[in-house]
């Protein structure tokens, strides 16, 4: 037997179990020994029911009776009477109706482990977890690992198979370099796996988890470090910083740059001068003014004789950027081109020519810029707006278009918490615009109950009467993208029949043709519309400074970062702006909504979001498979700092990664996932 052995040939695994394992994605011995427990139950201190005191308690009891009833808003409450030789106690579960089936047999003994507390006027065991006593291993360890129940696979089955694999686990070869283990005082991989699957004490579990978390982060951060090293070896075009060029441009702006904008621009201009490609992330909260900063870099690159490409994730955004930048550079002798899927082939031909012979200085566009047909004469700088919307392979394509590696500036308005930036984006230099233009007033955000809809509409209409504009964002019907048009049309009718009957209302949704979308956005920008009813296509980047109201319908259905992004469409001028989070019913606002209500700070909200949802949910699993951290927590900043040091040291001193087979394979996978070059 070895790590690659199929689980179906392990002793005690019958055809039914083998099938369940397969369905759970567990095929080999290796898969199962790395299938880590979700938690550990402590059955070391089983109490008699008569002796119960408040706190987390475990009892060994039978279930005498159990029943479920539905209370307000569909919540299902299951209550049971549990009994041991010393007495009886009530247990209660919320939305776990299956307990009734599980505990039906009143002759069976179970361990119940949960909070014994005073609730609803009596002492109860709340939401206890349960384990059938007869299912426990013969020789019960103090701490019992509990596994994720996938596809009906039971914890005790997993434990039984793992018990067969135990001898193999004791002989596992080390996967981390000896020096890393030593310096960081980690337990061996063998002890770590034995420690999570067969712990004797909670300290065993702690040491094991520390080691496994360390390894997870180490692979990720080493990949980043190696990418950074590789990037530093590539050649790029050094673009000399010419202060008069930059000064002339900055002086021509209708506003003065904030100190944070100046600082970011300075950092970028310094990077451009190097002969190695810049690889920088420009982070700034929505409305902080990233476009201007990117434009400074673009002007400098063009003045030095290079071409610049700016990629945006959507057509609306790309054409808005094209307008903004054409306007910003109108005094200079610079040719700006625009390319997207909706540009006709007739318009396209001269553009392609111009890019190839160098007549077009700045090209702005969508994914269409990535097509192989598009060639540049001397592409010096690539700017990617809303970077997390672009896949790694797409970036690769763009970067292949230049004789040398162009400098790369990525911008994001979804602030990335520091822990995440260190682990996943460790190879990037980071500039942060952490301050908004001075005349901006914080957006006033309020959660609104549907019973107050009339009053709300009245106050929105006052804003419109004062010459401002409003967005109304609505949810898709049935979450079905095919119904986008229907969603906004229904909302339109509703608004028409309200106080807004006499207002000019426009519609925007993802199913419209790019040219139609652009036309609507333009009319809104030119104030030929008072209200824009839209789906979340306005989420990213849209800039209409005169809009001061953002009304989000069914707000509780959106993620925190998304609400903040939507809110960022307003508050872009010196007028007071408002964001209304309209709930779909009268229930209590969630923590998410309360956080958005009380904070305008995207960096703070990103941290909260990371805690509430985890990184994979926010930043997408497809692009960031790396974020599927099983053990490590991004909240563990101490560990992250330790691992960062270890990864840096290792990348600097060790040059034979290949001798560590598993490590190098994982690192290589991560390098591909997170690489920007
Ligand atoms: P974001 O960082 O969200 O991409 P933008 O670059 O779209 O922000 O800028 C938001 C708005 O603020 C734009 O209308 C822009 O012209 C304006 N702006 C940018 N910098 C400043 C500044 N220093 N002072 C005043 N307005 C600014
Ligand atoms: Mg922007």
Coordinates of C-alpha atoms and ligand atoms in Angstrom, one line a residue, residues 253-259 261 282-293 317 320-321 324 328 385-386 411-413 433 435-440 540-545 565 568-569 571-573, ligand 1:
X253 CA -6.5 68.9 -14.5
X254 CA -9.6 70.7 -13.2
X255 CA -8.7 69.7 -9.7
X256 CA -5.6 69.2 -7.5
X257 CA -4.4 65.7 -6.8
X258 CA -4.8 64.4 -3.3
X259 CA -1.6 63.6 -1.4
X261 CA -2.8 60.2 -5.5
X282 CA -3.1 50.2 -7.4
X283 CA -5.8 49.9 -4.7
X284 CA -8.2 52.6 -3.9
X285 CA -11.6 52.7 -2.5
X286 CA -14.4 53.5 -5.0
X287 CA -14.3 57.1 -6.1
X288 CA -10.7 57.6 -4.8
X289 CA -9.6 58.7 -8.2
X290 CA -7.5 55.9 -9.7
X291 CA -8.1 56.7 -13.3
X292 CA -6.2 60.0 -13.1
X293 CA -3.2 58.3 -11.5
X317 CA -16.5 50.9 -18.4
X320 CA -16.3 55.5 -20.2
X321 CA -12.5 55.3 -19.8
X324 CA -12.4 60.3 -19.8
X328 CA -7.8 64.4 -20.2
X385 CA -8.9 48.0 -14.4
X386 CA -10.7 45.9 -11.9
X411 CA -6.2 48.6 -10.5
X412 CA -8.9 47.4 -8.1
X413 CA -11.6 49.1 -6.3
X433 CA -5.0 55.6 -2.4
X435 CA -8.1 59.1 0.9
X436 CA -10.8 60.7 -1.1
X437 CA -10.8 64.1 -2.7
X438 CA -11.3 66.7 0.0
X439 CA -14.7 68.1 -1.0
X440 CA -16.5 64.8 -0.8
X540 CA -18.2 48.5 -11.4
X541 CA -16.5 51.8 -12.2
X542 CA -19.4 53.8 -13.7
X543 CA -18.8 57.5 -13.1
X544 CA -21.7 60.0 -13.2
X545 CA -20.8 62.7 -10.6
X565 CA -19.3 48.9 -4.9
X568 CA -19.6 53.9 -4.8
X569 CA -21.6 55.0 -7.9
X571 CA -20.7 60.4 -3.7
X572 CA -18.6 61.4 -6.6
X573 CA -19.0 65.2 -6.4
Ligands
LIG1 P1 -12.1 55.3 -9.0 O1 -11.0 55.3 -8.1 O2 -13.4 54.8 -8.4 O3 -11.8 54.7 -10.3 P2 -12.3 57.7 -10.6 O4 -11.0 57.6 -11.1 O5 -13.4 57.2 -11.5 O6 -12.4 56.8 -9.3 O7 -12.6 59.1 -10.1 C1 -13.8 59.5 -9.5 C2 -14.2 60.9 -9.8 O8 -13.4 61.8 -9.0 C3 -14.0 61.3 -11.2 O9 -15.1 62.1 -11.6 C4 -12.7 62.1 -11.2 O10 -12.6 63.0 -12.2 C5 -12.8 62.7 -9.8 N1 -11.5 63.0 -9.2 C6 -10.3 62.2 -9.3 N2 -9.4 62.8 -8.5 C7 -9.9 63.9 -8.0 C8 -9.3 64.9 -7.1 N3 -8.1 64.9 -6.6 N4 -10.2 66.0 -6.7 C9 -11.4 66.0 -7.2 N5 -12.0 65.1 -8.0 C10 -11.2 64.1 -8.4

